[in-house]
Amino acid sequence: MLICVPEVLSKSDVAEFRGVMDATDWEDGRSTAGAQSALVKKNEQLPPNGEVARALGRRIVSALTSNPKFVSAAVPLQIFPPLFNRYAAANGHYFGIHVDNAVRGDHLTGLRIRTDLSVTLFLSEPDEYDGGELVIEDNFGSHEVKLGAGDCVLYPSSSLHMVTPVTRGARVASFFWLQSMIRDAHARSMIYDLDTAIQALVERLGRDDPETVKLTGIYHNLIRYWAEV
Ligand code: NI
């Protein structure tokens, strides 16, 4: 399941991020790639252990963990420190089809996670570049994603995906992974659908409606049943 979360960062946050990133030195993106993905990866990254990436990354994690839609969709246990990449048309950048590594370790914090969900947070507006679509394959086919600056998409880390060549301008984004409390993607998807339906009922009937209270209880009991914490 692909889930888009709008306005994780405000436009003024994005502008501030971009200013800081433009003033920083970038490195070859293959430094964080696995053996297979390194063969098809051609882009630039902010140094993953640098203070700039860490500081901006903390702001993203903080924005996400206070975003109800993100929390509902991901049920996050651990979020990997966000990374930042840039695909420039002038350098023919792209990232061919690959699957993300199943486990990610962070040298600085010692954090090690199973990658359940991959996240791309767009930091360029769609009209700043051509190409650069995030293409994600699932059982229903191929999906092209290009969102506004400040918006993010969640997709299963198990999916094949790629970034098509950027042919004009530059595409800047943050990308990272998370381990969910709910490992099973199907269970997580049902939890999200249930929560979305309950929120709509709360709007219509109020939080103290008896059936709404009962459904809320079922929601929490399913999390209790499935969660690994
Ligand atoms: Ni990837």
PDB file of C-alpha atoms and ligand atoms in Angstrom:
ATOM      1  CA  MET A   1       0.000   0.000   0.000  1.00  0.00           C
ATOM      2  CA  LEU A   2       1.260   3.470  -0.918  1.00  0.00           C
ATOM      3  CA  ILE A   3       0.266   6.243   1.452  1.00  0.00           C
ATOM      4  CA  CYS A   4       0.881   9.930   0.796  1.00  0.00           C
ATOM      5  CA  VAL A   5       1.138  12.251   3.779  1.00  0.00           C
ATOM      6  CA  PRO A   6       0.775  15.912   2.777  1.00  0.00           C
ATOM      7  CA  GLU A   7       2.449  18.901   4.440  1.00  0.00           C
ATOM      8  CA  VAL A   8       4.831  17.104   6.769  1.00  0.00           C
ATOM      9  CA  LEU A   9       7.035  20.173   6.403  1.00  0.00           C
ATOM     10  CA  SER A  10       5.736  23.676   5.718  1.00  0.00           C
ATOM     11  CA  LYS A  11       6.923  25.558   2.641  1.00  0.00           C
ATOM     12  CA  SER A  12       9.013  27.838   4.855  1.00  0.00           C
ATOM     13  CA  ASP A  13      10.657  24.794   6.496  1.00  0.00           C
ATOM     14  CA  VAL A  14      11.413  23.424   3.032  1.00  0.00           C
ATOM     15  CA  ALA A  15      12.976  26.735   1.967  1.00  0.00           C
ATOM     16  CA  GLU A  16      15.133  26.735   5.105  1.00  0.00           C
ATOM     17  CA  PHE A  17      16.187  23.108   4.513  1.00  0.00           C
ATOM     18  CA  ARG A  18      17.094  23.855   0.917  1.00  0.00           C
ATOM     19  CA  GLY A  19      19.191  26.866   1.929  1.00  0.00           C
ATOM     20  CA  VAL A  20      21.167  24.807   4.447  1.00  0.00           C
ATOM     21  CA  MET A  21      21.589  21.905   1.997  1.00  0.00           C
ATOM     22  CA  ASP A  22      22.760  24.165  -0.847  1.00  0.00           C
ATOM     23  CA  ALA A  23      25.532  25.457   1.427  1.00  0.00           C
ATOM     24  CA  THR A  24      26.775  21.924   2.214  1.00  0.00           C
ATOM     25  CA  ASP A  25      29.148  19.637   0.300  1.00  0.00           C
ATOM     26  CA  TRP A  26      27.531  16.550  -1.230  1.00  0.00           C
ATOM     27  CA  GLU A  27      29.071  13.127  -1.831  1.00  0.00           C
ATOM     28  CA  ASP A  28      28.521  10.148  -4.126  1.00  0.00           C
ATOM     29  CA  GLY A  29      25.218   8.476  -3.275  1.00  0.00           C
ATOM     30  CA  ARG A  30      26.662   4.978  -3.488  1.00  0.00           C
ATOM     31  CA  SER A  31      28.113   5.280   0.031  1.00  0.00           C
ATOM     32  CA  THR A  32      24.847   3.988   1.534  1.00  0.00           C
ATOM     33  CA  ALA A  33      23.862   1.564  -1.237  1.00  0.00           C
ATOM     34  CA  GLY A  34      23.873  -2.213  -1.026  1.00  0.00           C
ATOM     35  CA  ALA A  35      25.869  -4.329  -3.505  1.00  0.00           C
ATOM     36  CA  GLN A  36      23.064  -4.642  -6.062  1.00  0.00           C
ATOM     37  CA  SER A  37      21.671  -1.135  -5.737  1.00  0.00           C
ATOM     38  CA  ALA A  38      25.157   0.434  -6.019  1.00  0.00           C
ATOM     39  CA  LEU A  39      25.269  -0.842  -9.598  1.00  0.00           C
ATOM     40  CA  VAL A  40      22.193   1.163 -10.609  1.00  0.00           C
ATOM     41  CA  LYS A  41      22.510   4.208  -8.328  1.00  0.00           C
ATOM     42  CA  LYS A  42      23.769   7.506  -9.670  1.00  0.00           C
ATOM     43  CA  ASN A  43      23.055  10.512  -7.477  1.00  0.00           C
ATOM     44  CA  GLU A  44      24.488  12.627  -4.682  1.00  0.00           C
ATOM     45  CA  GLN A  45      23.859  12.552  -0.936  1.00  0.00           C
ATOM     46  CA  LEU A  46      24.561  14.723   2.032  1.00  0.00           C
ATOM     47  CA  PRO A  47      27.201  12.916   4.132  1.00  0.00           C
ATOM     48  CA  PRO A  48      24.967  10.615   6.233  1.00  0.00           C
ATOM     49  CA  ASN A  49      26.912  11.107   9.457  1.00  0.00           C
ATOM     50  CA  GLY A  50      27.397  14.865   9.001  1.00  0.00           C
ATOM     51  CA  GLU A  51      25.867  17.334  11.436  1.00  0.00           C
ATOM     52  CA  VAL A  52      23.733  18.937   8.692  1.00  0.00           C
ATOM     53  CA  ALA A  53      21.987  15.676   7.732  1.00  0.00           C
ATOM     54  CA  ARG A  54      21.550  14.715  11.386  1.00  0.00           C
ATOM     55  CA  ALA A  55      20.085  18.067  12.428  1.00  0.00           C
ATOM     56  CA  LEU A  56      17.678  18.280   9.477  1.00  0.00           C
ATOM     57  CA  GLY A  57      16.831  14.610   9.956  1.00  0.00           C
ATOM     58  CA  ARG A  58      15.839  15.173  13.595  1.00  0.00           C
ATOM     59  CA  ARG A  59      13.441  17.889  12.483  1.00  0.00           C
ATOM     60  CA  ILE A  60      11.834  15.531   9.975  1.00  0.00           C
ATOM     61  CA  VAL A  61      11.449  12.748  12.558  1.00  0.00           C
ATOM     62  CA  SER A  62       9.938  15.219  14.997  1.00  0.00           C
ATOM     63  CA  ALA A  63       7.461  16.496  12.362  1.00  0.00           C
ATOM     64  CA  LEU A  64       6.481  12.955  11.399  1.00  0.00           C
ATOM     65  CA  THR A  65       5.952  11.622  14.895  1.00  0.00           C
ATOM     66  CA  SER A  66       3.493  14.446  15.592  1.00  0.00           C
ATOM     67  CA  ASN A  67       1.632  13.854  12.296  1.00  0.00           C
ATOM     68  CA  PRO A  68      -1.526  11.764  12.960  1.00  0.00           C
ATOM     69  CA  LYS A  69      -1.788  10.351   9.428  1.00  0.00           C
ATOM     70  CA  PHE A  70       1.838   9.202   9.438  1.00  0.00           C
ATOM     71  CA  VAL A  71       1.549   7.585  12.865  1.00  0.00           C
ATOM     72  CA  SER A  72      -1.709   5.882  11.896  1.00  0.00           C
ATOM     73  CA  ALA A  73      -0.284   4.512   8.637  1.00  0.00           C
ATOM     74  CA  ALA A  74       3.167   3.489   9.858  1.00  0.00           C
ATOM     75  CA  VAL A  75       2.657   2.636  13.553  1.00  0.00           C
ATOM     76  CA  PRO A  76       6.387   3.367  13.844  1.00  0.00           C
ATOM     77  CA  LEU A  77       8.671   1.613  16.329  1.00  0.00           C
ATOM     78  CA  GLN A  78      12.013   3.017  15.134  1.00  0.00           C
ATOM     79  CA  ILE A  79      12.769   5.565  12.423  1.00  0.00           C
ATOM     80  CA  PHE A  80      16.197   5.490  10.766  1.00  0.00           C
ATOM     81  CA  PRO A  81      18.027   8.854  10.740  1.00  0.00           C
ATOM     82  CA  PRO A  82      16.852  10.493   7.481  1.00  0.00           C
ATOM     83  CA  LEU A  83      19.248  10.762   4.553  1.00  0.00           C
ATOM     84  CA  PHE A  84      19.162  13.386   1.804  1.00  0.00           C
ATOM     85  CA  ASN A  85      19.732  12.997  -1.913  1.00  0.00           C
ATOM     86  CA  ARG A  86      19.893  15.086  -5.049  1.00  0.00           C
ATOM     87  CA  TYR A  87      19.373  14.028  -8.650  1.00  0.00           C
ATOM     88  CA  ALA A  88      20.632  16.634 -11.120  1.00  0.00           C
ATOM     89  CA  ALA A  89      19.792  16.619 -14.824  1.00  0.00           C
ATOM     90  CA  ALA A  90      23.229  18.077 -15.582  1.00  0.00           C
ATOM     91  CA  ASN A  91      24.838  14.901 -14.182  1.00  0.00           C
ATOM     92  CA  GLY A  92      22.358  12.422 -15.675  1.00  0.00           C
ATOM     93  CA  HIS A  93      21.290  11.213 -12.242  1.00  0.00           C
ATOM     94  CA  TYR A  94      18.846   8.339 -11.699  1.00  0.00           C
ATOM     95  CA  PHE A  95      18.396   5.268  -9.490  1.00  0.00           C
ATOM     96  CA  GLY A  96      17.543   2.060 -11.351  1.00  0.00           C
ATOM     97  CA  ILE A  97      15.234  -0.677 -10.167  1.00  0.00           C
ATOM     98  CA  HIS A  98      16.203  -2.190  -6.783  1.00  0.00           C
ATOM     99  CA  VAL A  99      14.962  -3.428  -3.415  1.00  0.00           C
ATOM    100  CA  ASP A 100      16.136  -1.712  -0.229  1.00  0.00           C
ATOM    101  CA  ASN A 101      18.310  -3.647   2.221  1.00  0.00           C
ATOM    102  CA  ALA A 102      16.248  -5.642   4.712  1.00  0.00           C
ATOM    103  CA  VAL A 103      18.198  -4.434   7.752  1.00  0.00           C
ATOM    104  CA  ARG A 104      19.827  -1.050   8.307  1.00  0.00           C
ATOM    105  CA  GLY A 105      22.355  -0.190  10.957  1.00  0.00           C
ATOM    106  CA  ASP A 106      23.389   3.298  11.979  1.00  0.00           C
ATOM    107  CA  HIS A 107      27.037   3.600  13.076  1.00  0.00           C
ATOM    108  CA  LEU A 108      26.558   6.734  15.150  1.00  0.00           C
ATOM    109  CA  THR A 109      23.615   5.684  17.285  1.00  0.00           C
ATOM    110  CA  GLY A 110      23.978   1.890  17.132  1.00  0.00           C
ATOM    111  CA  LEU A 111      20.359   1.722  15.970  1.00  0.00           C
ATOM    112  CA  ARG A 112      19.533  -1.349  13.896  1.00  0.00           C
ATOM    113  CA  ILE A 113      16.136  -1.757  12.281  1.00  0.00           C
ATOM    114  CA  ARG A 114      14.257  -4.100   9.995  1.00  0.00           C
ATOM    115  CA  THR A 115      13.081  -1.961   7.080  1.00  0.00           C
ATOM    116  CA  ASP A 116       9.309  -2.403   6.873  1.00  0.00           C
ATOM    117  CA  LEU A 117       8.476   0.897   5.199  1.00  0.00           C
ATOM    118  CA  SER A 118      10.496   3.213   2.986  1.00  0.00           C
ATOM    119  CA  VAL A 119       9.777   6.938   3.070  1.00  0.00           C
ATOM    120  CA  THR A 120      10.528   9.636   0.502  1.00  0.00           C
ATOM    121  CA  LEU A 121       9.958  13.225   1.594  1.00  0.00           C
ATOM    122  CA  PHE A 122      10.041  15.563  -1.398  1.00  0.00           C
ATOM    123  CA  LEU A 123      12.014  18.791  -0.979  1.00  0.00           C
ATOM    124  CA  SER A 124      11.661  20.081  -4.572  1.00  0.00           C
ATOM    125  CA  GLU A 125       8.426  21.256  -6.153  1.00  0.00           C
ATOM    126  CA  PRO A 126       7.304  19.162  -9.150  1.00  0.00           C
ATOM    127  CA  ASP A 127       7.767  22.127 -11.516  1.00  0.00           C
ATOM    128  CA  GLU A 128      11.466  22.446 -10.582  1.00  0.00           C
ATOM    129  CA  TYR A 129      12.431  19.317 -12.529  1.00  0.00           C
ATOM    130  CA  ASP A 130      11.365  16.875 -15.248  1.00  0.00           C
ATOM    131  CA  GLY A 131      11.662  13.128 -14.780  1.00  0.00           C
ATOM    132  CA  GLY A 132      12.682  11.988 -11.305  1.00  0.00           C
ATOM    133  CA  GLU A 133       9.459  10.058 -10.708  1.00  0.00           C
ATOM    134  CA  LEU A 134       9.601   7.538  -7.882  1.00  0.00           C
ATOM    135  CA  VAL A 135       8.235   4.383  -9.521  1.00  0.00           C
ATOM    136  CA  ILE A 136       7.013   1.676  -7.151  1.00  0.00           C
ATOM    137  CA  GLU A 137       5.907  -1.773  -8.265  1.00  0.00           C
ATOM    138  CA  ASP A 138       3.333  -3.831  -6.413  1.00  0.00           C
ATOM    139  CA  ASN A 139       0.775  -6.524  -7.221  1.00  0.00           C
ATOM    140  CA  PHE A 140      -1.424  -3.921  -8.891  1.00  0.00           C
ATOM    141  CA  GLY A 141       1.279  -2.680 -11.274  1.00  0.00           C
ATOM    142  CA  SER A 142       3.635   0.287 -11.430  1.00  0.00           C
ATOM    143  CA  HIS A 143       2.903   3.549  -9.617  1.00  0.00           C
ATOM    144  CA  GLU A 144       4.592   6.869 -10.367  1.00  0.00           C
ATOM    145  CA  VAL A 145       4.885   9.271  -7.458  1.00  0.00           C
ATOM    146  CA  LYS A 146       5.915  12.923  -7.597  1.00  0.00           C
ATOM    147  CA  LEU A 147       4.637  15.050  -4.725  1.00  0.00           C
ATOM    148  CA  GLY A 148       4.836  18.678  -3.671  1.00  0.00           C
ATOM    149  CA  ALA A 149       7.733  19.917  -1.526  1.00  0.00           C
ATOM    150  CA  GLY A 150       7.082  19.004   2.115  1.00  0.00           C
ATOM    151  CA  ASP A 151       4.893  15.971   1.279  1.00  0.00           C
ATOM    152  CA  CYS A 152       5.983  12.369   1.776  1.00  0.00           C
ATOM    153  CA  VAL A 153       5.070   8.908   0.537  1.00  0.00           C
ATOM    154  CA  LEU A 154       5.280   5.635   2.488  1.00  0.00           C
ATOM    155  CA  TYR A 155       5.717   2.376   0.584  1.00  0.00           C
ATOM    156  CA  PRO A 156       6.693  -1.185   1.464  1.00  0.00           C
ATOM    157  CA  SER A 157      10.484  -1.585   1.614  1.00  0.00           C
ATOM    158  CA  SER A 158       9.968  -5.021   0.073  1.00  0.00           C
ATOM    159  CA  SER A 159       8.800  -3.485  -3.216  1.00  0.00           C
ATOM    160  CA  LEU A 160      10.939  -3.026  -6.318  1.00  0.00           C
ATOM    161  CA  HIS A 161      11.300   0.683  -6.982  1.00  0.00           C
ATOM    162  CA  MET A 162      13.370   3.235  -8.871  1.00  0.00           C
ATOM    163  CA  VAL A 163      13.833   6.936  -9.576  1.00  0.00           C
ATOM    164  CA  THR A 164      13.632   7.751 -13.296  1.00  0.00           C
ATOM    165  CA  PRO A 165      16.367   9.936 -14.835  1.00  0.00           C
ATOM    166  CA  VAL A 166      16.031  13.647 -14.126  1.00  0.00           C
ATOM    167  CA  THR A 167      16.073  15.448 -17.478  1.00  0.00           C
ATOM    168  CA  ARG A 168      15.694  19.076 -16.323  1.00  0.00           C
ATOM    169  CA  GLY A 169      16.579  20.825 -13.077  1.00  0.00           C
ATOM    170  CA  ALA A 170      17.246  18.937  -9.849  1.00  0.00           C
ATOM    171  CA  ARG A 171      15.200  16.725  -7.557  1.00  0.00           C
ATOM    172  CA  VAL A 172      16.053  17.030  -3.870  1.00  0.00           C
ATOM    173  CA  ALA A 173      14.516  14.707  -1.299  1.00  0.00           C
ATOM    174  CA  SER A 174      14.963  13.057   2.044  1.00  0.00           C
ATOM    175  CA  PHE A 175      14.652   9.292   2.213  1.00  0.00           C
ATOM    176  CA  PHE A 176      14.762   6.796   5.054  1.00  0.00           C
ATOM    177  CA  TRP A 177      13.232   3.656   6.480  1.00  0.00           C
ATOM    178  CA  LEU A 178      11.304   2.632   9.519  1.00  0.00           C
ATOM    179  CA  GLN A 179      10.469  -0.450  11.492  1.00  0.00           C
ATOM    180  CA  SER A 180       6.799  -0.676  12.318  1.00  0.00           C
ATOM    181  CA  MET A 181       5.368  -2.155  15.503  1.00  0.00           C
ATOM    182  CA  ILE A 182       3.203  -4.167  13.103  1.00  0.00           C
ATOM    183  CA  ARG A 183       5.456  -6.281  10.948  1.00  0.00           C
ATOM    184  CA  ASP A 184       2.803  -7.757   8.696  1.00  0.00           C
ATOM    185  CA  ALA A 185       1.918  -5.339   5.888  1.00  0.00           C
ATOM    186  CA  HIS A 186      -1.615  -6.703   5.514  1.00  0.00           C
ATOM    187  CA  ALA A 187      -2.329  -6.351   9.242  1.00  0.00           C
ATOM    188  CA  ARG A 188      -0.863  -2.832   9.210  1.00  0.00           C
ATOM    189  CA  SER A 189      -3.041  -1.904   6.256  1.00  0.00           C
ATOM    190  CA  MET A 190      -6.196  -3.112   8.056  1.00  0.00           C
ATOM    191  CA  ILE A 191      -5.200  -1.188  11.200  1.00  0.00           C
ATOM    192  CA  TYR A 192      -4.859   1.965   9.095  1.00  0.00           C
ATOM    193  CA  ASP A 193      -8.215   1.446   7.354  1.00  0.00           C
ATOM    194  CA  LEU A 194      -9.916   0.807  10.693  1.00  0.00           C
ATOM    195  CA  ASP A 195      -8.399   3.914  12.252  1.00  0.00           C
ATOM    196  CA  THR A 196      -9.432   6.037   9.249  1.00  0.00           C
ATOM    197  CA  ALA A 197     -13.019   4.741   9.496  1.00  0.00           C
ATOM    198  CA  ILE A 198     -13.141   5.360  13.270  1.00  0.00           C
ATOM    199  CA  GLN A 199     -11.878   8.935  12.835  1.00  0.00           C
ATOM    200  CA  ALA A 200     -14.654   9.569  10.278  1.00  0.00           C
ATOM    201  CA  LEU A 201     -17.258   8.116  12.665  1.00  0.00           C
ATOM    202  CA  VAL A 202     -15.935  10.272  15.511  1.00  0.00           C
ATOM    203  CA  GLU A 203     -16.418  13.334  13.285  1.00  0.00           C
ATOM    204  CA  ARG A 204     -20.000  12.300  12.514  1.00  0.00           C
ATOM    205  CA  LEU A 205     -21.176  10.826  15.827  1.00  0.00           C
ATOM    206  CA  GLY A 206     -18.811  12.204  18.447  1.00  0.00           C
ATOM    207  CA  ARG A 207     -16.186  10.496  20.547  1.00  0.00           C
ATOM    208  CA  ASP A 208     -18.673   9.252  23.156  1.00  0.00           C
ATOM    209  CA  ASP A 209     -20.966   7.380  20.761  1.00  0.00           C
ATOM    210  CA  PRO A 210     -21.166   3.817  22.221  1.00  0.00           C
ATOM    211  CA  GLU A 211     -20.344   1.994  18.969  1.00  0.00           C
ATOM    212  CA  THR A 212     -17.473   4.368  18.269  1.00  0.00           C
ATOM    213  CA  VAL A 213     -16.101   3.610  21.723  1.00  0.00           C
ATOM    214  CA  LYS A 214     -16.427  -0.116  21.013  1.00  0.00           C
ATOM    215  CA  LEU A 215     -14.625   0.163  17.664  1.00  0.00           C
ATOM    216  CA  THR A 216     -11.877   2.242  19.284  1.00  0.00           C
ATOM    217  CA  GLY A 217     -11.455  -0.581  21.782  1.00  0.00           C
ATOM    218  CA  ILE A 218     -11.186  -3.124  18.962  1.00  0.00           C
ATOM    219  CA  TYR A 219      -8.567  -0.926  17.271  1.00  0.00           C
ATOM    220  CA  HIS A 220      -6.404  -0.876  20.395  1.00  0.00           C
ATOM    221  CA  ASN A 221      -6.920  -4.572  21.041  1.00  0.00           C
ATOM    222  CA  LEU A 222      -5.779  -5.432  17.505  1.00  0.00           C
ATOM    223  CA  ILE A 223      -2.649  -3.339  18.049  1.00  0.00           C
ATOM    224  CA  ARG A 224      -2.155  -5.140  21.374  1.00  0.00           C
ATOM    225  CA  TYR A 225      -2.540  -8.446  19.530  1.00  0.00           C
ATOM    226  CA  TRP A 226      -0.090  -7.620  16.712  1.00  0.00           C
ATOM    227  CA  ALA A 227       2.389  -5.109  18.117  1.00  0.00           C
ATOM    228  CA  GLU A 228       6.034  -5.975  18.696  1.00  0.00           C
ATOM    229  CA  VAL A 229       7.501  -3.307  20.951  1.00  0.00           C
TER     230      VAL A 229
HETATM  231 NI    NI B   1      15.439   2.371  -2.546  1.00  0.00          NI
END
